[in-house]
Amino acid sequence: MVNKTILDNGLRIVSEQIPHAHSVSIGIWVTSGSRHESADMNGIAHFIEHLMFKGTGRRSALDIAREIDAVGGVLNAFTGREYVCYYAKVLSTHLPKAIDLLADIFLNSVFDVDEIEKERKVILQEIDMLEDTPDDFIHDLFYQNFWKGHPLGRPIIGTEESVASLTRDYLLSHRHESYSAENIIVAAAGNLDHDQLLQLVGDAFSVVPQGRQAVPAPLPVHDRGLYRHEKELEQVHLCLGTCALPQNHGRRFEAYILNAVLGGSMSSRLFQEVREKQGLAYSIYSYLASHSDSGSLAVYAGTSQEKVPQVIEIILKEMRRLKSEPLTLSELASAKDQLKGNILLSLESSDNRMSKLAKNEVYFGTYQPLEEIMRGFDRVTCESVLEMSRHLFVDDSLTLVLLGKTNTGNLSVADLKL
């Protein structure tokens, strides 16, 4: 059973009761992420997320760690482009402890000056680590070029320059503006009672001021072209992508099917052709990245320098094929079964159910029942996927980003034709 309550200050509480579960997962979601930052404040949401675990008026960082460990629980956080989440997973009997810890770090973190400087160094090391991990870094580079000049394109973690410039006053001011009640969703799933959850959360979070909802930057327009980022690497890492759909688009199920067939699994067309048949790459896949007002569909591959043109041509060939030939009925059925199975298996985790509750609230404003999602897949036809392919894969829509030894012959923007 799913329940939703809105407190007087505008804070939203959503929960799903799973009677047979032993655990509860609870997350405090703030609907303000990296896309809500100005250029000079890039990385501030992520910096704040780190600092929230460094001590409160009641607990030191060690106290926080010891208390969650003492109940065998997990306490962590992550920052995205449109939200930040602080979450805990505990046995259902320890839900009051989890809420007490989350509320304390959320409301009472002190942002000690010495801790800020230590954490600044940690984040700068994190930036270096990311740049030394090319199969991750390529996706940041793709976003920076795809959404060039827009907050969506900025790295969530920030840059060395922006992180170095963030003062304690800036951090406190951003937290005060962003962490208002109307920007907060408390989502919980597991063996819980909604009325008890409401009492615990209400007691802790009713003091949060209303404030105002975070307003994202204007609708992004993606940049097209070929971008080379030179780096001494054994492989060339590439991302080739186009615009896709926002999270709540009515035809999103066609996009899910399209992505699954193109490169979303080991049986996908790209995996089978590039890796299994021709041995041109160890890793190749496609993925959808959807936001409140926009999205992208991209293909990643890592291959040797001399094989880059061949891999790109295969990707383009499969995109052209998807917009010129309908899927077979067996391909459509397999993709539906794969995606439905993934969703059903994910429901065995209280973490996943909690995240689903929160993201439903962020992007739809209401819960999306499982039955409705399944009907969405059932409505997809071979013809509707063909129409979606023709909508997404159009000439002059592609962005290609290369990372590594990028001297790949005569490859140019003119080659990116669909």
XYZ file of C-alpha atoms in Angstrom:
418
model
C 0.000 0.000 0.000
C 1.280 3.473 -0.934
C 0.395 6.537 1.140
C 1.180 10.225 0.745
C 0.857 13.063 3.233
C 1.811 16.730 2.883
C 2.785 18.505 6.095
C 1.585 22.038 6.812
C 4.953 23.437 5.714
C 4.687 21.711 2.310
C 7.071 18.821 2.978
C 5.873 15.627 1.256
C 5.941 12.170 2.849
C 5.369 9.073 0.699
C 5.596 5.496 1.891
C 5.019 1.955 0.714
C 4.261 -0.776 3.203
C 5.914 -4.154 2.497
C 4.620 -6.384 5.317
C 6.928 -9.344 4.623
C 10.137 -7.251 4.651
C 12.551 -7.122 7.564
C 13.993 -3.747 6.614
C 13.004 -0.168 5.931
C 14.723 2.151 3.476
C 14.130 5.851 3.989
C 15.431 8.774 1.965
C 15.336 12.543 2.435
C 15.229 13.890 -1.126
C 15.937 17.526 -1.941
C 14.698 18.560 -5.387
C 17.674 20.804 -6.030
C 20.725 19.363 -7.746
C 23.600 20.489 -9.908
C 21.350 21.927 -12.625
C 20.069 24.490 -10.123
C 23.572 25.907 -9.539
C 25.134 28.959 -11.126
C 28.381 28.478 -13.038
C 30.544 29.931 -10.263
C 28.773 27.735 -7.680
C 29.157 24.521 -9.717
C 29.582 21.558 -7.371
C 28.050 23.212 -4.315
C 25.178 20.705 -3.956
C 27.687 17.845 -3.951
C 30.000 19.681 -1.512
C 27.095 20.209 0.912
C 26.173 16.527 0.650
C 29.689 15.591 1.806
C 29.668 18.058 4.690
C 26.386 16.841 6.140
C 28.155 13.773 7.576
C 30.958 15.716 9.264
C 29.303 16.507 12.564
C 26.270 18.165 14.121
C 25.604 20.016 17.354
C 24.808 16.644 18.958
C 27.121 14.187 17.206
C 30.618 14.043 15.775
C 31.244 12.323 12.444
C 32.475 9.303 14.402
C 29.331 9.273 16.540
C 27.178 9.223 13.379
C 29.161 6.310 11.947
C 29.098 4.349 15.223
C 25.362 4.770 15.741
C 24.379 3.496 12.310
C 26.907 0.644 12.564
C 25.512 -0.313 15.973
C 22.163 -1.230 14.416
C 23.697 -2.923 11.348
C 22.373 -0.192 9.090
C 23.548 1.844 6.121
C 23.680 5.648 6.008
C 24.767 7.415 2.833
C 23.924 10.075 0.249
C 24.284 10.961 -3.413
C 23.890 14.021 -5.611
C 22.258 14.110 -9.031
C 21.482 16.770 -11.558
C 17.957 17.360 -10.248
C 18.070 16.147 -6.647
C 20.167 15.194 -3.644
C 19.268 12.186 -1.483
C 20.276 11.299 2.085
C 19.198 7.764 2.899
C 19.335 5.008 5.471
C 18.480 1.319 5.478
C 17.820 -0.397 8.804
C 15.803 -3.200 10.331
C 12.226 -2.029 10.697
C 12.558 -1.916 14.488
C 15.298 0.720 14.107
C 13.318 3.165 11.959
C 13.158 5.758 14.791
C 16.963 5.678 15.045
C 17.337 6.126 11.278
C 15.011 9.131 11.242
C 16.765 10.647 14.257
C 20.159 10.352 12.524
C 18.896 11.658 9.190
C 17.106 14.576 10.831
C 20.175 15.480 12.878
C 22.576 15.606 9.932
C 19.952 17.304 7.772
C 18.983 20.021 10.235
C 21.954 20.428 12.565
C 25.177 19.946 10.581
C 27.643 22.590 11.767
C 29.880 22.984 8.678
C 33.029 23.330 10.742
C 35.709 25.396 8.964
C 38.405 22.744 9.412
C 36.063 20.022 8.120
C 35.209 22.160 5.084
C 38.895 22.450 4.173
C 39.497 18.722 4.672
C 36.459 17.828 2.588
C 37.518 20.282 -0.126
C 40.740 18.278 -0.467
C 38.736 15.034 -0.598
C 36.536 16.358 -3.407
C 39.553 17.597 -5.368
C 40.950 14.072 -5.094
C 37.574 12.747 -6.232
C 37.793 14.963 -9.336
C 41.277 13.605 -10.081
C 40.025 10.053 -9.592
C 37.161 10.638 -12.023
C 39.495 12.037 -14.661
C 41.700 8.951 -14.227
C 38.696 6.680 -14.905
C 38.036 7.258 -18.613
C 35.040 4.945 -18.949
C 33.292 7.159 -16.355
C 34.835 10.497 -17.312
C 33.657 10.196 -20.923
C 30.042 10.541 -19.775
C 30.782 13.824 -17.998
C 32.550 15.050 -21.134
C 29.586 13.983 -23.242
C 27.192 15.947 -21.031
C 29.463 19.007 -21.037
C 29.490 19.067 -24.833
C 25.946 17.827 -25.454
C 24.360 20.425 -23.129
C 27.054 23.023 -23.773
C 26.495 26.280 -21.904
C 23.580 24.881 -19.870
C 23.639 23.833 -16.179
C 22.759 20.256 -17.191
C 26.135 20.080 -18.884
C 28.168 20.994 -15.836
C 29.779 18.195 -13.816
C 27.839 17.267 -10.678
C 31.076 17.150 -8.726
C 32.139 20.614 -9.899
C 35.519 21.679 -11.257
C 38.791 22.250 -9.438
C 38.281 25.994 -9.833
C 34.682 26.096 -8.614
C 35.268 23.750 -5.667
C 38.309 25.787 -4.599
C 36.215 28.965 -4.555
C 33.298 27.763 -2.393
C 33.331 29.501 0.992
C 31.494 28.522 4.163
C 29.104 31.462 3.670
C 28.256 30.282 0.149
C 27.671 26.734 1.398
C 25.396 27.808 4.240
C 23.468 30.211 2.019
C 22.859 27.553 -0.640
C 21.714 25.026 1.960
C 19.317 27.569 3.466
C 17.814 28.420 0.074
C 17.605 24.871 -1.282
C 16.700 22.822 1.777
C 13.243 24.311 2.269
C 10.170 22.211 3.001
C 8.624 22.521 -0.461
C 11.813 21.065 -1.951
C 11.857 18.056 0.382
C 10.367 14.610 -0.169
C 10.664 11.953 2.529
C 10.237 8.538 0.912
C 10.220 5.234 2.791
C 9.553 1.620 1.833
C 9.565 -1.549 3.866
C 7.926 -3.006 6.945
C 6.504 0.254 8.276
C 3.327 1.939 9.350
C 2.574 5.219 7.576
C 1.007 6.816 10.654
C 4.093 6.031 12.731
C 6.322 7.362 9.948
C 4.219 10.519 9.754
C 4.565 11.069 13.502
C 8.341 10.546 13.492
C 9.005 12.673 10.411
C 6.530 15.348 11.476
C 8.154 15.705 14.889
C 11.590 16.057 13.314
C 10.933 18.052 10.136
C 7.976 20.302 10.932
C 10.528 23.004 11.856
C 11.824 23.190 8.272
C 10.770 26.565 6.803
C 8.593 26.681 3.695
C 10.930 28.669 1.476
C 10.363 28.375 -2.246
C 10.607 25.572 -4.771
C 13.799 25.250 -6.779
C 13.317 26.488 -10.334
C 15.510 24.829 -12.968
C 17.323 26.723 -15.694
C 15.502 27.279 -19.002
C 14.883 24.367 -21.337
C 18.245 23.161 -22.638
C 19.112 22.957 -26.331
C 21.722 20.352 -27.144
C 24.877 21.131 -29.080
C 25.681 19.073 -32.155
C 29.119 18.181 -33.422
C 32.352 16.256 -32.907
C 34.514 16.942 -29.844
C 37.964 15.485 -29.213
C 39.579 15.371 -25.758
C 43.181 14.290 -26.051
C 44.561 12.029 -23.292
C 47.297 9.405 -23.202
C 45.208 6.215 -22.990
C 45.401 2.707 -24.412
C 41.864 2.949 -25.805
C 39.654 5.631 -27.277
C 36.440 6.044 -25.288
C 33.501 7.445 -27.203
C 29.943 8.596 -26.636
C 27.622 9.188 -29.568
C 24.143 10.479 -28.800
C 21.061 12.470 -29.646
C 18.167 14.151 -27.851
C 15.575 11.912 -26.234
C 12.501 12.348 -24.026
C 11.887 13.855 -20.584
C 11.003 11.537 -17.703
C 7.225 11.960 -17.887
C 6.767 11.891 -21.663
C 3.733 9.934 -22.816
C 5.780 7.901 -25.317
C 8.642 7.032 -22.997
C 7.919 3.303 -23.219
C 8.801 3.316 -26.912
C 12.117 4.932 -26.005
C 12.756 2.250 -23.352
C 12.156 -0.504 -25.923
C 14.278 1.270 -28.538
C 17.199 1.591 -26.128
C 16.922 -2.058 -25.046
C 17.088 -3.267 -28.647
C 19.876 -0.895 -29.673
C 22.351 -1.480 -26.855
C 20.614 -2.004 -23.537
C 21.592 -5.623 -22.922
C 23.942 -8.447 -23.914
C 21.461 -9.607 -26.552
C 21.130 -6.112 -28.053
C 22.068 -5.383 -31.635
C 25.186 -3.356 -30.820
C 26.566 -5.790 -28.234
C 26.076 -8.712 -30.561
C 27.549 -7.010 -33.628
C 30.411 -5.018 -32.124
C 31.578 -7.404 -29.402
C 30.293 -10.875 -30.133
C 30.578 -10.983 -33.943
C 33.447 -8.605 -34.696
C 35.380 -8.384 -31.428
C 35.879 -4.629 -31.747
C 35.183 -3.689 -28.117
C 34.932 -5.241 -24.692
C 32.342 -2.719 -23.512
C 29.569 -1.232 -25.629
C 26.099 -0.211 -24.525
C 23.404 2.421 -24.977
C 21.555 4.301 -22.268
C 18.790 6.818 -21.726
C 19.338 9.816 -19.444
C 16.038 11.584 -18.818
C 15.328 14.752 -16.852
C 12.262 16.816 -16.001
C 12.259 18.649 -19.338
C 14.771 16.901 -21.603
C 16.790 13.786 -22.181
C 19.450 12.052 -24.227
C 20.041 8.649 -25.778
C 23.729 7.807 -26.060
C 25.964 4.902 -27.034
C 29.254 4.278 -25.226
C 32.137 2.162 -26.507
C 35.813 1.733 -25.702
C 38.005 0.536 -28.554
C 41.484 0.826 -30.041
C 42.384 3.993 -31.916
C 42.375 2.407 -35.368
C 38.965 0.769 -34.825
C 37.092 3.976 -33.912
C 35.745 4.744 -37.433
C 34.552 1.149 -37.807
C 32.758 1.127 -34.450
C 31.105 4.473 -35.156
C 29.917 3.283 -38.567
C 28.323 0.191 -36.991
C 26.517 2.369 -34.433
C 25.244 4.665 -37.181
C 24.218 1.676 -39.286
C 22.122 0.255 -36.434
C 20.494 3.649 -35.828
C 19.636 3.914 -39.531
C 18.256 0.381 -39.490
C 16.012 1.172 -36.524
C 14.490 4.155 -38.349
C 14.022 2.291 -41.641
C 12.889 -1.202 -40.588
C 10.368 -2.125 -37.890
C 11.414 -4.486 -35.116
C 10.472 -8.112 -35.515
C 7.700 -9.333 -33.248
C 10.180 -11.563 -31.412
C 12.546 -8.621 -30.787
C 9.684 -6.537 -29.447
C 8.462 -9.350 -27.185
C 11.990 -10.031 -25.880
C 12.605 -6.351 -25.111
C 9.287 -6.076 -23.274
C 9.998 -9.204 -21.239
C 13.494 -7.965 -20.385
C 12.328 -4.565 -19.168
C 9.320 -5.915 -17.302
C 11.529 -8.530 -15.648
C 14.069 -5.901 -14.605
C 11.322 -3.841 -12.970
C 9.775 -6.800 -11.162
C 13.142 -7.997 -9.849
C 13.969 -4.489 -8.630
C 10.862 -4.560 -6.434
C 12.527 -7.136 -4.187
C 14.721 -4.337 -2.808
C 13.334 -1.802 -0.350
C 16.039 0.614 -1.576
C 14.686 0.456 -5.111
C 11.107 0.842 -3.965
C 12.021 3.890 -1.920
C 13.826 5.454 -4.883
C 10.885 4.694 -7.157
C 8.488 6.428 -4.751
C 10.667 9.541 -4.605
C 11.332 9.759 -8.355
C 7.636 9.293 -9.087
C 6.966 12.277 -6.839
C 9.763 14.344 -8.436
C 8.779 13.712 -12.045
C 5.079 12.849 -11.958
C 3.819 14.349 -8.728
C 2.067 11.091 -7.949
C 2.682 7.360 -7.615
C 2.867 5.313 -10.832
C 1.312 1.902 -10.082
C 3.077 -1.195 -11.379
C 0.017 -2.185 -13.388
C 0.061 1.148 -15.222
C 3.731 0.704 -16.104
C 3.100 -2.780 -17.430
C 0.217 -1.460 -19.554
C 2.570 1.184 -20.916
C 4.876 -1.533 -22.224
C 1.966 -3.599 -23.533
C 0.780 -0.672 -25.679
C 4.092 -0.455 -27.544
C 4.040 -1.861 -31.079
C 6.687 -2.427 -33.746
C 5.261 0.529 -35.654
C 5.331 2.845 -32.638
C 9.012 2.007 -32.002
C 9.722 2.751 -35.674
C 8.020 6.135 -35.285
C 10.106 6.850 -32.168
C 13.298 5.917 -34.007
C 12.430 8.323 -36.801
C 11.691 11.007 -34.234
C 15.042 10.613 -32.429
C 17.467 9.595 -35.171
C 17.482 12.543 -37.534
C 20.299 14.162 -39.496
C 22.284 16.899 -37.792
C 21.120 15.680 -34.373
C 24.175 13.741 -33.228
C 26.957 14.659 -30.823
C 30.141 12.585 -30.761
C 32.719 12.919 -27.990
C 36.091 11.136 -28.110
C 38.516 10.702 -25.211
C 42.026 9.310 -25.685
C 44.346 9.391 -28.673
C 41.748 11.043 -30.849
C 43.647 11.264 -34.139
C 41.224 8.897 -35.860
C 41.928 9.578 -39.509
C 39.510 11.640 -41.550
C 36.549 11.314 -39.183
C 34.482 14.509 -39.242
C 31.036 15.859 -38.402
C 29.995 15.159 -41.994
C 30.326 11.429 -41.253
C 27.636 11.588 -38.543
C 24.729 11.150 -40.931
C 21.556 9.195 -40.361
